[in-house]
mmCIF file of C-alpha atoms and ligand atoms in Angstrom:
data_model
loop_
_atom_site.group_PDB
_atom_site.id
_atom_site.type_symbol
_atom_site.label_atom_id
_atom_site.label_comp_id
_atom_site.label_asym_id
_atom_site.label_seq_id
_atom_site.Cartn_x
_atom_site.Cartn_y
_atom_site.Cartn_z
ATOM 1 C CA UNK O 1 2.691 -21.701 -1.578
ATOM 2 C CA UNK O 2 4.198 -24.870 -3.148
ATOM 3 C CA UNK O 3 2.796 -25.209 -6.901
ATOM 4 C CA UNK O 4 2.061 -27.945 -8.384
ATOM 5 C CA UNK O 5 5.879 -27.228 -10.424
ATOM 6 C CA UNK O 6 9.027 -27.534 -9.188
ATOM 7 C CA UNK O 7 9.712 -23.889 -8.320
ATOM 8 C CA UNK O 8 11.304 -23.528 -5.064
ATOM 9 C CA UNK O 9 9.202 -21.407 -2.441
ATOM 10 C CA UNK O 10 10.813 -18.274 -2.132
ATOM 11 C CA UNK O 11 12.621 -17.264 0.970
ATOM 12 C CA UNK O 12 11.281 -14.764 3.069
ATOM 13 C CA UNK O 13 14.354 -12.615 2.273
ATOM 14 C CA UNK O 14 13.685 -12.228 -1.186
ATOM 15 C CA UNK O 15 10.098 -11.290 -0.697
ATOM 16 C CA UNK O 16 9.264 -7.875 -0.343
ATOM 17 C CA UNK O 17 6.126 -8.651 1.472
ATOM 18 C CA UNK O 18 5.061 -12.293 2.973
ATOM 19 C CA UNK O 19 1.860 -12.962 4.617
ATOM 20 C CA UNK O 20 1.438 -15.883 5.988
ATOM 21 C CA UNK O 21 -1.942 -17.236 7.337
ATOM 22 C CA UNK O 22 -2.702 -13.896 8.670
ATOM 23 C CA UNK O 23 -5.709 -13.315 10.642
ATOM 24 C CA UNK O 24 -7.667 -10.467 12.363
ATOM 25 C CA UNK O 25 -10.874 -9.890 13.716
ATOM 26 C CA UNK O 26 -12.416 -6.517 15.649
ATOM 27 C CA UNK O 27 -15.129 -7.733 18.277
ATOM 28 C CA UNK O 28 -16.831 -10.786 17.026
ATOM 29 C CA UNK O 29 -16.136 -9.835 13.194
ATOM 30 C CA UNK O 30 -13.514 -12.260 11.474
ATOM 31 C CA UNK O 31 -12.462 -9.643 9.328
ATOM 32 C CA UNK O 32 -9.075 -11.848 7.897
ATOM 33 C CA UNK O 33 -9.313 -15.277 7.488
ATOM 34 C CA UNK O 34 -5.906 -16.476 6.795
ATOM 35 C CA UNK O 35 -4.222 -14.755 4.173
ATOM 36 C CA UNK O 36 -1.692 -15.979 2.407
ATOM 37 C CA UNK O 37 0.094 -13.263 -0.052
ATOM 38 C CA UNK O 38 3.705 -12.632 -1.390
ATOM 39 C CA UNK O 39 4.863 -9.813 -3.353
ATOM 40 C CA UNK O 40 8.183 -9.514 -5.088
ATOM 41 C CA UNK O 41 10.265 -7.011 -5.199
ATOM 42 C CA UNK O 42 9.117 -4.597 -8.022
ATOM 43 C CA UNK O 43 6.175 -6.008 -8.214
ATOM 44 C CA UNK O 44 2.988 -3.957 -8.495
ATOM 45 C CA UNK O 45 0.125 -6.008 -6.747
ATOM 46 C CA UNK O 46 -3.462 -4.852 -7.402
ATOM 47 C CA UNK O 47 -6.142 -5.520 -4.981
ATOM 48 C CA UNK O 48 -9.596 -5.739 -5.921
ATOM 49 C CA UNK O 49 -13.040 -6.615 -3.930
ATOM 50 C CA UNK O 50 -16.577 -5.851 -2.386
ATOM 51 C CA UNK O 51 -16.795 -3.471 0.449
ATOM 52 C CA UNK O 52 -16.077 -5.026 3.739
ATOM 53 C CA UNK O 53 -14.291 -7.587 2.426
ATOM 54 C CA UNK O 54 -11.507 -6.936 3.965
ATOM 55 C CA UNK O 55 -8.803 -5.000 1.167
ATOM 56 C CA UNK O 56 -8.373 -1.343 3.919
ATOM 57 C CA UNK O 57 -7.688 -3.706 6.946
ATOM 58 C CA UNK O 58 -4.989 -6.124 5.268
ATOM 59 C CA UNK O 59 -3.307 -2.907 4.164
ATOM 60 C CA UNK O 60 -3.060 -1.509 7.498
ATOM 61 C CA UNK O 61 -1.711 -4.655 8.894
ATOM 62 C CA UNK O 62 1.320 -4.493 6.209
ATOM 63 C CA UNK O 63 2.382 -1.344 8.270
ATOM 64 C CA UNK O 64 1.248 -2.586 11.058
ATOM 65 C CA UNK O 65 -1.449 0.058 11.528
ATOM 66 C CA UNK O 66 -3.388 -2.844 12.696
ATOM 67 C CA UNK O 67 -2.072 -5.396 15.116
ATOM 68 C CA UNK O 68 -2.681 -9.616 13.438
ATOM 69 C CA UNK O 69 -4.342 -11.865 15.876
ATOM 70 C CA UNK O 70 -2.245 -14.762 14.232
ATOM 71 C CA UNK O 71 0.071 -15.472 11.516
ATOM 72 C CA UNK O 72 3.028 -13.602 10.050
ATOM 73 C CA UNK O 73 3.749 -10.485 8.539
ATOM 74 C CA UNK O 74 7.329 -9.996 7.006
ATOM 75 C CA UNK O 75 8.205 -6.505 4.875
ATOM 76 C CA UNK O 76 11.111 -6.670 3.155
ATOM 77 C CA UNK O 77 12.686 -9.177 5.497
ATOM 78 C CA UNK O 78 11.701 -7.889 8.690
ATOM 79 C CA UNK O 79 9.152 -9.048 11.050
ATOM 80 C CA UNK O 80 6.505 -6.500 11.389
ATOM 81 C CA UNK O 81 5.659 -5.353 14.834
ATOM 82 C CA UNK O 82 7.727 -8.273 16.613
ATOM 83 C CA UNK O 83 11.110 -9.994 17.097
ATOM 84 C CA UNK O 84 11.217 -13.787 16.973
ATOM 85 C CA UNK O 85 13.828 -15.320 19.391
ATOM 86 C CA UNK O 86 13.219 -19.090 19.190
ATOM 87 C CA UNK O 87 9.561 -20.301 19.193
ATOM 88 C CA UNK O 88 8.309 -16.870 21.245
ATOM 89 C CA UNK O 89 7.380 -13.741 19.683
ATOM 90 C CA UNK O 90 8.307 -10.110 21.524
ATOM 91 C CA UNK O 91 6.469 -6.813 20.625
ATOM 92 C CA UNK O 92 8.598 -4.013 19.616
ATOM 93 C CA UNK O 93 8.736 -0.879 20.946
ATOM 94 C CA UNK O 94 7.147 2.526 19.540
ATOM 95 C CA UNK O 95 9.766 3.373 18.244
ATOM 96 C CA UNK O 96 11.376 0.407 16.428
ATOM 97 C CA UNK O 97 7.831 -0.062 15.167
ATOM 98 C CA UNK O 98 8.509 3.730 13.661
ATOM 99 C CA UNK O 99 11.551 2.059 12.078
ATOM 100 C CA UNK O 100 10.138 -0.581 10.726
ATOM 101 C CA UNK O 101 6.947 1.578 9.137
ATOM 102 C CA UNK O 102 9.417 3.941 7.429
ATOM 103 C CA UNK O 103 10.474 1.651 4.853
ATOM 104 C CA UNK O 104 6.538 1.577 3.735
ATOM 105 C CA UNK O 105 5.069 4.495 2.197
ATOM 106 C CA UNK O 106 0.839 4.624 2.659
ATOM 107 C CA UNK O 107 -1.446 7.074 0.184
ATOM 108 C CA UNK O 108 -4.857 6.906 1.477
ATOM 109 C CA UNK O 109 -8.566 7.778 -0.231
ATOM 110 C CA UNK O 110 -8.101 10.863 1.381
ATOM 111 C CA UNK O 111 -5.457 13.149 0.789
ATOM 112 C CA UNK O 112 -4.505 14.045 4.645
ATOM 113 C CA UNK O 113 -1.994 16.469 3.788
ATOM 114 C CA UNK O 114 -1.578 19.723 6.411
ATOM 115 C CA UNK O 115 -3.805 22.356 5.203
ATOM 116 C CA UNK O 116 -1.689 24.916 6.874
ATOM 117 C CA UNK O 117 1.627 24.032 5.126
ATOM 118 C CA UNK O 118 2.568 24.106 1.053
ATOM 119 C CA UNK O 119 3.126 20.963 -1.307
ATOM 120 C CA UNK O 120 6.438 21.726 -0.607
ATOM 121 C CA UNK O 121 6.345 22.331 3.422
ATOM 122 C CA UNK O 122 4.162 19.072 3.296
ATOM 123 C CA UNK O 123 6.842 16.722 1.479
ATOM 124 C CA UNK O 124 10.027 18.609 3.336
ATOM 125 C CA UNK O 125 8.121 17.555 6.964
ATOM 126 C CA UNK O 126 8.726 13.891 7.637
ATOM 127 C CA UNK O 127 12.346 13.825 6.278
ATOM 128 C CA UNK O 128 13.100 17.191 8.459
ATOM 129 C CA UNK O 129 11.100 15.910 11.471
ATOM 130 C CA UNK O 130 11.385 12.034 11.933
ATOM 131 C CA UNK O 131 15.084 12.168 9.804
ATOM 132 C CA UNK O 132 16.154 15.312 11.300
ATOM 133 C CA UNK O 133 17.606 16.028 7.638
ATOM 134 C CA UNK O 134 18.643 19.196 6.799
ATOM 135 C CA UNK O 135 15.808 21.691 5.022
ATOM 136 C CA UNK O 136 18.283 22.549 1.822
ATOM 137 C CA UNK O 137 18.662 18.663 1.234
ATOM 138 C CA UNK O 138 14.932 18.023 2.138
ATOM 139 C CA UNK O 139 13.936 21.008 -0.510
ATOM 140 C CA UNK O 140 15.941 19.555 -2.681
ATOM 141 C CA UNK O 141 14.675 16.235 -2.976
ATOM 142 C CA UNK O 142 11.316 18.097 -2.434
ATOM 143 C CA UNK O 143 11.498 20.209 -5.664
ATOM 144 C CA UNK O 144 12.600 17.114 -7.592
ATOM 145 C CA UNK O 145 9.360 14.792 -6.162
ATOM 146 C CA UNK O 146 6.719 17.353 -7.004
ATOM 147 C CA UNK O 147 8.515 17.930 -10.187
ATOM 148 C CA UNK O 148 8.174 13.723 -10.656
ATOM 149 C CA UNK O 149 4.221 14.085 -9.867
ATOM 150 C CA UNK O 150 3.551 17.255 -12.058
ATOM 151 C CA UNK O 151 3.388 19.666 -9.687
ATOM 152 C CA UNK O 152 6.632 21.613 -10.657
ATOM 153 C CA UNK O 153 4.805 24.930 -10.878
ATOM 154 C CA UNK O 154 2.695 24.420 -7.318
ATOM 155 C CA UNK O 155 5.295 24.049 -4.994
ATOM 156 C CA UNK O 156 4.019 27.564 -3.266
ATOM 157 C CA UNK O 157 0.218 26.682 -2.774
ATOM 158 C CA UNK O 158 -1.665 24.796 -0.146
ATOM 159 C CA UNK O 159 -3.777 21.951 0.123
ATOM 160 C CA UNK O 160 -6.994 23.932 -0.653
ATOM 161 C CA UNK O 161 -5.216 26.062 -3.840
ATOM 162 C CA UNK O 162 -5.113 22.727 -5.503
ATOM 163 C CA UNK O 163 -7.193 20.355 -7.223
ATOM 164 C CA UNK O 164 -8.015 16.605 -5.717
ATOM 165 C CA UNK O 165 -5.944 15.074 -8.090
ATOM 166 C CA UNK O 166 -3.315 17.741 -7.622
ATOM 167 C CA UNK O 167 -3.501 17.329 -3.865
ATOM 168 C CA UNK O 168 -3.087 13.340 -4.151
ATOM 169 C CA UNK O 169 -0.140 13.708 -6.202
ATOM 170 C CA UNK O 170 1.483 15.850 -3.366
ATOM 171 C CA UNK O 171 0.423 12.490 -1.162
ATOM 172 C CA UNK O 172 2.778 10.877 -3.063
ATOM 173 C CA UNK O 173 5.483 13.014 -3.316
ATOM 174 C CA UNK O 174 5.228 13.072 0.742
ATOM 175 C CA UNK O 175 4.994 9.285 0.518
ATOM 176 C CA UNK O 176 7.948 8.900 -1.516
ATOM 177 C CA UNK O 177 10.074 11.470 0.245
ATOM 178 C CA UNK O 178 10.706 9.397 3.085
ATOM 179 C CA UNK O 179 12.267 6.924 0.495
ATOM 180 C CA UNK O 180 10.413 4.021 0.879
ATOM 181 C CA UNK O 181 10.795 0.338 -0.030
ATOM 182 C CA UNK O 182 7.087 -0.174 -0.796
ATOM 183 C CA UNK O 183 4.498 1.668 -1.348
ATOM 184 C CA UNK O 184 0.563 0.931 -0.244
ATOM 185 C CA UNK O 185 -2.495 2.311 -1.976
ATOM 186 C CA UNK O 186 -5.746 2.217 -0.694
ATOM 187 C CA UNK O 187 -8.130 3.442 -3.410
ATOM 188 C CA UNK O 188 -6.056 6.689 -4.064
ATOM 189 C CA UNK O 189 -8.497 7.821 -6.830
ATOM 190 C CA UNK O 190 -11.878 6.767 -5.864
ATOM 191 C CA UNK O 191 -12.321 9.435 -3.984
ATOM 192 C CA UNK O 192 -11.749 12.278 -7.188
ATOM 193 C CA UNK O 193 -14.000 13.215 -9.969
ATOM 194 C CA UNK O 194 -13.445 11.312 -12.560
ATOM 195 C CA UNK O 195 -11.293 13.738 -14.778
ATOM 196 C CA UNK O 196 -8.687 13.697 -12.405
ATOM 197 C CA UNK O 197 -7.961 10.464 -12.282
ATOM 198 C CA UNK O 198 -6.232 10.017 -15.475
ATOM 199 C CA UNK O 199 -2.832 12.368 -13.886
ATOM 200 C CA UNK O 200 -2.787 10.318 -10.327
ATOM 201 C CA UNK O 201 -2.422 6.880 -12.402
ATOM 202 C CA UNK O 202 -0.448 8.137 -14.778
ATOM 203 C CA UNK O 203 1.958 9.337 -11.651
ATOM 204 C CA UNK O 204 1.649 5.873 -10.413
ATOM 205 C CA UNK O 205 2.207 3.997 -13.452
ATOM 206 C CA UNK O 206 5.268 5.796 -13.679
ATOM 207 C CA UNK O 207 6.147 5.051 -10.280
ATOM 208 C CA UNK O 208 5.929 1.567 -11.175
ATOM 209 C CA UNK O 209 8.116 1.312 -14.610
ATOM 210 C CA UNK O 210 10.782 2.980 -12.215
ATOM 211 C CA UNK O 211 10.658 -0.039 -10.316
ATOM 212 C CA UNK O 212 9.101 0.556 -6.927
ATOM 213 C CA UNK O 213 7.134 -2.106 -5.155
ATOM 214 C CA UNK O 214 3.865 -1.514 -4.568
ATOM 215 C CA UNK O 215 0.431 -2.815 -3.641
ATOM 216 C CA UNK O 216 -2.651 -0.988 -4.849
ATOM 217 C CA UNK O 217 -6.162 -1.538 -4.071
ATOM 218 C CA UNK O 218 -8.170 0.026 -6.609
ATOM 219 C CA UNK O 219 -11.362 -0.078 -8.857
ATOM 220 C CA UNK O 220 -9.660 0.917 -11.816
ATOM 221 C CA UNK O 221 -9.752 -2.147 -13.721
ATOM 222 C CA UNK O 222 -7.401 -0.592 -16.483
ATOM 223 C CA UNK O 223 -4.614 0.382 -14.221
ATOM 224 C CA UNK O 224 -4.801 -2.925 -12.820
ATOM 225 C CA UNK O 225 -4.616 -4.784 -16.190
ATOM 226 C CA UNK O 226 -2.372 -2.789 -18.137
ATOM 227 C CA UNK O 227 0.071 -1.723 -14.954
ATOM 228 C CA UNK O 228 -0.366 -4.830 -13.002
ATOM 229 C CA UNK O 229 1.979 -7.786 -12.539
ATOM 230 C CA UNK O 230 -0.786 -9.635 -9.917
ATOM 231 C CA UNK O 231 -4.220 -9.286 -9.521
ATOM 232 C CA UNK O 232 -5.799 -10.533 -6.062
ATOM 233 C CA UNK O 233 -9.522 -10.943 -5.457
ATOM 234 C CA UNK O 234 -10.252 -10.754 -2.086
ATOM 235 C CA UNK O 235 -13.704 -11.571 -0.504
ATOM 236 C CA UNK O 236 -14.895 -11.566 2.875
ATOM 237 C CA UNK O 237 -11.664 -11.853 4.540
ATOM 238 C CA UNK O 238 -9.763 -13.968 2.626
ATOM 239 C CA UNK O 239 -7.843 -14.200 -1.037
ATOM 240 C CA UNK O 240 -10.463 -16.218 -3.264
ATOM 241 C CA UNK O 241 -7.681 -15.939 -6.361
ATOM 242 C CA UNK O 242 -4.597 -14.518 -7.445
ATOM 243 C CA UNK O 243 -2.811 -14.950 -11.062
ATOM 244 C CA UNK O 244 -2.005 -12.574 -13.774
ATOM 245 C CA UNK O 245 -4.417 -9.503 -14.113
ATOM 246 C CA UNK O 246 -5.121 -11.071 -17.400
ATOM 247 C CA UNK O 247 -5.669 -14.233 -16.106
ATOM 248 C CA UNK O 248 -8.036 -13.407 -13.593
ATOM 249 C CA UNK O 249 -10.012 -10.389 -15.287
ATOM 250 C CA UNK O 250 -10.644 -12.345 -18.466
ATOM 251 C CA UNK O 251 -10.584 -16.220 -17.357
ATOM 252 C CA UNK O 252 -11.763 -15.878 -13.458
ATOM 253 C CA UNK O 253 -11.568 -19.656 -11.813
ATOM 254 C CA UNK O 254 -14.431 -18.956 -9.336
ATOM 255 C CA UNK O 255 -18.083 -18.212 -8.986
ATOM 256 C CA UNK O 256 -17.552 -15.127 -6.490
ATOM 257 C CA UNK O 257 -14.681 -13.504 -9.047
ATOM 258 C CA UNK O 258 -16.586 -14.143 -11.809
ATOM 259 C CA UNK O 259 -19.950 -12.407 -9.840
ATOM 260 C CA UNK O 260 -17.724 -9.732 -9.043
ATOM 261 C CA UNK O 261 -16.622 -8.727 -11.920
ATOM 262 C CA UNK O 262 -19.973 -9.486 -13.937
ATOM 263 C CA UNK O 263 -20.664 -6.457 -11.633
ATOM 264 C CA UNK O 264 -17.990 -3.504 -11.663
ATOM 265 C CA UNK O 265 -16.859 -4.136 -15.621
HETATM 266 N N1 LIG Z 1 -11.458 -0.429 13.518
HETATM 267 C C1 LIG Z 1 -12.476 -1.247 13.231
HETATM 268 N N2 LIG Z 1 -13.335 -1.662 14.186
HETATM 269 C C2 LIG Z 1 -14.349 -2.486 13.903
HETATM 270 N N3 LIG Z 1 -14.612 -2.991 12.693
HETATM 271 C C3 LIG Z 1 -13.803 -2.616 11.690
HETATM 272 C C4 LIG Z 1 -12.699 -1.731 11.890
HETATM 273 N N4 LIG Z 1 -12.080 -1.541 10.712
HETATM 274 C C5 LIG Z 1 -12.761 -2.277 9.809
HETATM 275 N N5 LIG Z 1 -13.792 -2.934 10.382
HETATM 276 C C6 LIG Z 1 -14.734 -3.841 9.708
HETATM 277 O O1 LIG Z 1 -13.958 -4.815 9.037
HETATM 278 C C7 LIG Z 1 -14.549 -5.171 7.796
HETATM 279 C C8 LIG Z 1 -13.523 -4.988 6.689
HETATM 280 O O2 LIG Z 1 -13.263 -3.592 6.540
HETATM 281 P P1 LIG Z 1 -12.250 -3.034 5.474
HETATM 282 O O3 LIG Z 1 -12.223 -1.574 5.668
HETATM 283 O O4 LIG Z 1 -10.976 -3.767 5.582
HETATM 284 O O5 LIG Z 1 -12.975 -3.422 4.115
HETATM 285 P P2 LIG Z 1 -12.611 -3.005 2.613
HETATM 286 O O6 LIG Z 1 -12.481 -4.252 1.822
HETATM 287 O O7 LIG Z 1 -11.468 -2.070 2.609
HETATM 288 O O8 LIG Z 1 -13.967 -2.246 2.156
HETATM 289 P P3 LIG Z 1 -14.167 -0.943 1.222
HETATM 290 O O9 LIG Z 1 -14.105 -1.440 -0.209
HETATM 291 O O10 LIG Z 1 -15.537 -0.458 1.567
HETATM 292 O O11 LIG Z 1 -13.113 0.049 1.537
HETATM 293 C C9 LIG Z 1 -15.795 -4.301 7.661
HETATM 294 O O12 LIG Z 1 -16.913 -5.067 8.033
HETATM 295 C C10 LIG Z 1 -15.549 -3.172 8.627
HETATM 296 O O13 LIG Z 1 -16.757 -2.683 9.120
HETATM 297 MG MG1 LIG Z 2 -11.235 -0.053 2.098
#
């Protein structure tokens, strides 16, 4: 977006994530309207809007989950899904699309992790599998990931030994053990009672003082204000405003954020 200032608009190769006029519908339902986001490296975007308005489905289309109907979708330099050659735009294969998707790292509402393996089996399989690494090196880094999320001591148990909040945290050690550049949250704690909440933020606060890009739709006004560098209000399908978490949690510009928030703070 050009400003109203004389910042240049930066390139697409400095960006770690560039949407531009990005659209989608399923059926008859124009679920994104045009959406126009960038997101710098190291940023932490938060995401925040009613249900159905769109926040799950703009996620998916970053990792290109979900095909766009129009526009363009650039992580970390790369053209997601397609390769431009002049004017015309060619789909990529499987598995260059499985290339592409590693550099993103997704934690979901629900955990998803294999019930049948351990925290650590869970976090060693991608690397071993889709990186063919070896399991000492995998382990390794495995050990020192769970360690990161608090989990040090339940490296041994599965999914159903552990706690909600314990099993998210082992959703982001898996996330983060493929090494990603960015990282995507879709509402990784609304889903836990509200006790446990307090450890998965704290995880991904941490995350984000270490540096790691990341874009987090959440409820959690708090995280989003204190942890924050963005705050984006979506509503049915497109971004209605985007400034400072500050900015737009205390000093909203329009009627919809302002209704909004008059109704989750
Ligand atoms: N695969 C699909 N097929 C058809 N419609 C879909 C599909 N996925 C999402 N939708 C519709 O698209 C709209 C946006 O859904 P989306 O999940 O992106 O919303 P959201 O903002 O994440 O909502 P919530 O806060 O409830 O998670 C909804 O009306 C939903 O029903
Ligand atoms: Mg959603």
């Amino acid at each position: 977006m050009t400003g109203l200032d004389d910042t240049p608009e930066p390139a697409v190769a400095d960006l770690m994530v560039k949407a531009e006029a990005v659209h989608k519908h399923f059926g008859r339902l124009d679920v994104l309207k045009g959406i126009d986001l960038e997101v710098r490296p190291g940023e932490v975007m938060c995401v925040i809007g009613p249900s159905g308005s769109g926040k799950s489905t703009f996620l998916r289309c970053v990792n290109h989950l979900e095909k766009i109907d129009s526009g363009r979708l650039w992580v970390n330099g790369h053209l997601m899904g397609y390769r431009q050659k002049g004017d015309r735009l060619y789909e990529l294969r499987d598995k260059e699309v499985s290339a592409q998707r590693r550099e993103i790292g997704m934690v979901f509402q629900r955990f998803n992790l294999f019930p049948h393996m351990t925290a650590m089996e869970n976090v060693c399989e991608a690397p071993i599998r889709v990186r063919r690494e070896g399991k000492a090196k995998a382990r390794e880094r495995g050990a020192r990931l769970l360690e990161q999320v608090g989990l040090g001591d339940k490296v041994n148990s599965y999914p159903s030994q552990l706690s909600g909040g314990q099993q998210q945290r082992v959703a982001i050690a898996r996330a983060l053990a493929m090494e990603p550049k960015l990282m995507l949250f879709d509402e990784p704690t609304s889903a836990l009672d509200p006790e446990l909440v307090g450890d998965v933020l704290e995880v991904m606060k941490r995350l984000a003082l270490d540096g790691m890009t990341m874009v987090v739709v959440t409820h959690e006004m708090g995280f989003a204000r204190e942890v924050g560098d963005s705050l984006v209000f979506m509503d049915d399908g497109v971004v209605v405003e985007k400034g400072t978490p500050r900015d737009v949690l205390t000093n909203p510009r329009h009627a919809r954020t302002q209704d909004f928030l008059s109704k989750v703070i």
